[in-house]
Short mmCIF file of C-alpha atoms and ligand atoms in Angstrom, two decimals:
data_model
loop_
_atom_site.label_atom_id
_atom_site.label_comp_id
_atom_site.label_asym_id
_atom_site.label_seq_id
_atom_site.Cartn_x
_atom_site.Cartn_y
_atom_site.Cartn_z
CA MET A 1 3.13 -12.21 31.15
CA VAL A 2 3.33 -8.54 30.29
CA VAL A 3 0.39 -7.04 28.47
CA HIS A 4 1.12 -3.86 26.56
CA SER A 5 -2.08 -1.93 26.28
CA GLU A 6 -0.69 0.94 24.23
CA ARG A 7 -0.49 0.06 20.56
CA ALA A 8 0.12 1.86 17.30
CA ILE A 9 -0.92 1.33 13.74
CA ALA A 10 0.71 3.09 10.81
CA LEU A 11 -0.75 2.90 7.32
CA THR A 12 0.02 4.45 3.96
CA CYS A 13 -2.85 6.75 3.04
CA PRO A 14 -4.29 6.14 -0.45
CA ALA A 15 -5.10 9.84 -0.81
CA CYS A 16 -1.86 11.61 0.11
CA GLN A 17 0.43 8.52 -0.04
CA LEU A 18 2.05 9.42 3.27
CA VAL A 19 2.34 7.09 6.23
CA GLN A 20 -0.02 8.08 8.99
CA GLY A 21 0.47 6.73 12.50
CA HIS A 22 -2.36 6.21 14.98
CA GLU A 23 -1.71 5.41 18.65
CA PHE A 24 -4.39 3.89 20.83
CA SER A 25 -5.06 1.90 23.96
CA LEU A 26 -6.48 -1.60 23.66
CA PHE A 27 -8.78 -0.81 26.54
CA ARG A 28 -10.48 1.84 24.48
CA LEU A 29 -11.36 -0.40 21.58
CA PHE A 30 -14.91 -0.91 22.81
CA GLU A 31 -15.67 1.55 20.06
CA PRO A 32 -14.09 1.38 16.58
CA LEU A 33 -10.92 3.40 16.11
CA GLN A 34 -11.47 5.62 13.07
CA LEU A 35 -8.29 5.81 11.01
CA ILE A 36 -8.29 9.38 9.73
CA CYS A 37 -5.18 10.70 8.01
CA SER A 38 -3.93 14.23 8.66
CA CYS A 39 -4.87 15.06 5.04
CA GLY A 40 -8.50 14.50 6.03
CA PHE A 41 -8.99 11.16 4.30
CA SER A 42 -10.75 8.52 6.36
CA GLN A 43 -8.97 5.29 5.53
CA GLY A 44 -11.22 2.95 7.52
CA HIS A 45 -11.25 1.58 11.04
CA PHE A 46 -9.82 -0.89 13.50
CA ARG A 47 -12.16 -2.57 15.93
CA LYS A 48 -12.73 -5.39 18.36
CA ARG A 49 -14.69 -8.36 17.09
CA ARG A 50 -15.72 -11.47 18.89
CA LYS A 51 -12.79 -13.48 17.51
CA GLY A 52 -10.09 -10.81 17.42
CA TYR A 53 -9.39 -7.36 16.10
CA GLU A 54 -10.47 -6.33 12.66
CA LEU A 55 -8.68 -3.90 10.37
CA ASP A 56 -11.00 -2.63 7.65
CA VAL A 57 -9.24 -0.12 5.41
CA LEU A 58 -8.51 1.00 1.88
CA ASP A 59 -5.06 0.05 0.61
CA VAL A 60 -2.74 2.37 -1.31
CA ASN A 61 -4.69 1.70 -4.52
CA GLY A 62 -8.05 2.36 -2.91
CA ASN A 63 -9.04 -1.31 -2.69
CA ARG A 64 -10.84 -2.42 0.45
CA VAL A 65 -8.86 -4.76 2.69
CA ARG A 66 -10.24 -6.57 5.74
CA MET A 67 -7.98 -8.51 8.08
CA LEU A 68 -8.34 -10.11 11.47
CA PHE A 69 -5.60 -10.12 14.14
CA SER A 70 -5.69 -12.40 17.14
CA LYS A 71 -5.59 -11.03 20.65
CA ARG A 72 -2.26 -12.75 21.11
CA GLU A 73 -0.70 -11.19 18.01
CA LEU A 74 -1.91 -7.74 18.94
CA PHE A 75 -0.94 -7.81 22.62
CA HIS A 76 2.41 -9.56 22.37
CA THR A 77 4.01 -8.65 19.05
CA ASP A 78 6.26 -5.60 18.87
CA LEU A 79 5.97 -5.24 15.14
CA ILE A 80 3.58 -6.80 12.65
CA ASN A 81 4.15 -6.08 8.98
CA VAL A 82 0.63 -5.51 7.74
CA ARG A 83 0.18 -6.81 4.21
CA SER A 84 -2.93 -7.20 2.10
CA PRO A 85 -3.90 -10.92 2.24
CA SER A 86 -5.00 -10.87 -1.40
CA SER A 87 -2.28 -8.81 -3.13
CA GLY A 88 0.56 -9.13 -0.61
CA GLN A 89 1.02 -5.37 -0.88
CA LYS A 90 2.44 -3.64 2.15
CA LEU A 91 -0.09 -1.52 4.02
CA GLY A 92 1.91 -0.53 7.08
CA TYR A 93 2.69 -1.64 10.61
CA LEU A 94 0.95 -2.60 13.80
CA GLY A 95 2.65 -3.00 17.17
CA SER A 96 4.26 -1.19 20.03
CA PRO A 97 4.17 2.59 19.53
CA GLN A 98 7.92 3.01 19.94
CA VAL A 99 8.87 0.26 17.49
CA VAL A 100 6.26 1.41 14.95
CA ARG A 101 7.51 5.02 15.23
CA GLU A 102 11.14 3.96 14.72
CA THR A 103 10.21 1.80 11.75
CA ILE A 104 8.31 4.63 10.04
CA GLU A 105 11.31 6.92 10.60
CA THR A 106 13.60 4.41 8.93
CA ASP A 107 11.16 4.01 6.03
CA ALA A 108 10.45 7.71 5.66
CA HIS A 109 12.89 8.39 2.85
CA SER A 110 11.28 5.75 0.65
CA PHE A 111 7.88 7.46 0.49
CA PRO A 112 7.22 10.28 -1.97
CA GLU A 113 6.85 13.84 -0.74
CA VAL A 114 3.51 15.44 -1.52
CA PRO A 115 2.35 18.97 -0.83
CA THR A 116 0.28 19.17 2.33
CA ASP A 117 -0.34 22.90 1.88
CA PHE A 118 -3.45 22.59 -0.25
CA SER A 119 -4.67 25.67 -2.12
CA ASN A 120 -8.02 25.29 -0.39
CA PRO A 121 -7.90 22.69 2.41
CA PRO A 122 -11.67 22.48 3.13
CA VAL A 123 -12.38 21.98 -0.59
CA MET A 124 -9.63 19.34 -0.85
CA ARG A 125 -11.07 17.52 2.16
CA GLN A 126 -14.54 17.42 0.58
CA ILE A 127 -13.17 16.31 -2.78
CA LEU A 128 -11.24 13.47 -1.08
CA ASP A 129 -14.35 12.51 0.92
CA ILE A 130 -16.45 12.22 -2.23
CA LEU A 131 -13.73 10.21 -3.98
CA GLN A 132 -13.48 7.95 -0.97
CA ASP A 133 -17.23 7.26 -1.01
CA LEU A 134 -17.04 6.47 -4.71
CA ALA A 135 -14.02 4.19 -4.14
CA ILE A 136 -15.76 2.28 -1.33
CA GLU A 137 -18.72 1.62 -3.60
CA SER A 138 -16.36 0.58 -6.43
CA LYS A 139 -17.58 3.52 -8.49
CA ILE A 140 -14.12 4.50 -9.64
CA ARG A 141 -12.77 2.20 -12.29
CA CYS A 142 -10.77 1.95 -15.43
CA VAL A 143 -12.08 -0.21 -18.26
CA CYS A 144 -8.67 -1.55 -19.29
CA ASP A 145 -7.91 -5.26 -18.80
CA ARG A 146 -5.91 -4.90 -15.55
CA PRO A 147 -7.25 -1.80 -13.81
CA MET A 148 -5.27 -0.44 -10.87
CA VAL A 149 -6.51 3.02 -10.11
CA GLY A 150 -4.56 5.11 -7.62
CA LEU A 151 -4.86 8.66 -6.39
CA ASP A 152 -2.24 11.39 -6.74
CA VAL A 153 -2.90 14.42 -4.58
CA TYR A 154 -1.49 17.83 -5.52
CA ALA A 155 -1.99 21.23 -3.89
CA ASP A 156 -4.78 22.22 -6.30
CA ARG A 157 -6.06 18.95 -7.75
CA VAL A 158 -6.38 15.21 -7.49
CA GLU A 159 -5.45 12.90 -10.31
CA LEU A 160 -6.85 9.42 -10.68
CA VAL A 161 -4.26 7.36 -12.46
CA CYS A 162 -4.54 3.78 -13.65
CA SER A 163 -1.08 2.36 -13.12
CA HIS A 164 -1.71 -0.38 -15.67
CA CYS A 165 -2.69 1.68 -18.72
CA ALA A 166 -1.71 5.18 -17.51
CA SER A 167 -5.17 6.60 -18.10
CA THR A 168 -5.56 9.79 -16.06
CA VAL A 169 -8.52 11.80 -14.83
CA ARG A 170 -7.77 15.22 -13.38
CA ILE A 171 -10.10 16.68 -10.74
CA SER A 172 -9.61 20.30 -9.73
CA ALA A 173 -9.91 21.02 -6.01
CA THR A 174 -9.78 24.76 -5.41
CA THR A 175 -13.35 26.09 -5.41
CA SER A 176 -16.69 24.96 -3.99
CA GLU A 177 -17.91 24.68 -7.59
CA HIS A 178 -15.43 21.79 -8.02
CA VAL A 179 -17.01 20.08 -5.01
CA HIS A 180 -20.52 20.58 -6.37
CA SER A 181 -19.71 19.19 -9.78
CA LEU A 182 -17.93 16.15 -8.34
CA ALA A 183 -20.83 15.55 -5.93
CA ARG A 184 -23.12 15.14 -8.95
CA VAL A 185 -20.95 12.36 -10.38
CA GLY A 186 -22.37 8.89 -9.71
CA GLU A 187 -19.46 6.95 -11.15
CA ILE A 188 -16.06 7.63 -12.67
CA VAL A 189 -15.26 5.33 -15.57
CA MET A 190 -11.81 5.79 -17.03
CA GLU A 191 -11.09 5.08 -20.68
CA PRO A 192 -8.00 2.91 -21.15
CA SER A 193 -5.36 5.25 -22.50
CA TYR A 194 -3.70 2.69 -24.78
CA ALA A 195 -6.88 2.55 -26.86
CA ARG A 196 -6.04 6.08 -28.00
CA HIS A 197 -2.43 5.09 -28.62
CA LEU A 198 -3.50 2.15 -30.78
CA GLU A 199 -5.78 4.49 -32.70
CA ALA A 200 -2.81 6.76 -33.38
CA LEU A 201 -0.69 3.86 -34.59
CA LYS A 202 -3.15 2.83 -37.31
CA PRO A 203 -1.60 3.06 -40.76
CA LEU A 204 -2.76 6.09 -42.76
CA ASN A 205 -3.98 4.36 -45.90
ZN1 ZN B 1 -3.63 11.15 3.78
ZN1 ZN B 2 -6.44 1.23 -16.96
#
């Protein structure tokens, strides 16, 4: 039986929406593998547990997903399609580095291009860090009936967008003042945008 110790995991980053690959050796999983995207966003980690290997990450919409993979699955499968157990949404791939790399290449055209040349990279990194902390504590939410808040990252700002009601919150990310003001925010509650639309549709009598 051949054991492949080199493995790769590729996940779509909720911050920059790009697929980030991480290669690692199973023999080095005595400490958790931190899954940090090249945009600076820390998506979560992959680690050894008593009963298998645990993936604990944020999905594309910023929702926390925890999954367990058996030793057998991890050591002997060339390609695992990683999907969120609750929503069925595709998160990425786990498997042999070569197969994972080839699969990302094939997929590449289907993912949106985003600017990676941020106006102020250190500021953007801090803004994304703060947003990540808020997301982990469920402190970013929309008050519409089916909230699905995602993150759009631009060179100079981040936009929180609820894909259900289209409510949008724009957060500038170019100066340290933007970091300071966001750091003071304890919670981001988004107003459902259709409430305003309904208001506008009221008859003028
Ligand atoms: Zn990223
Ligand atoms: Zn909403």
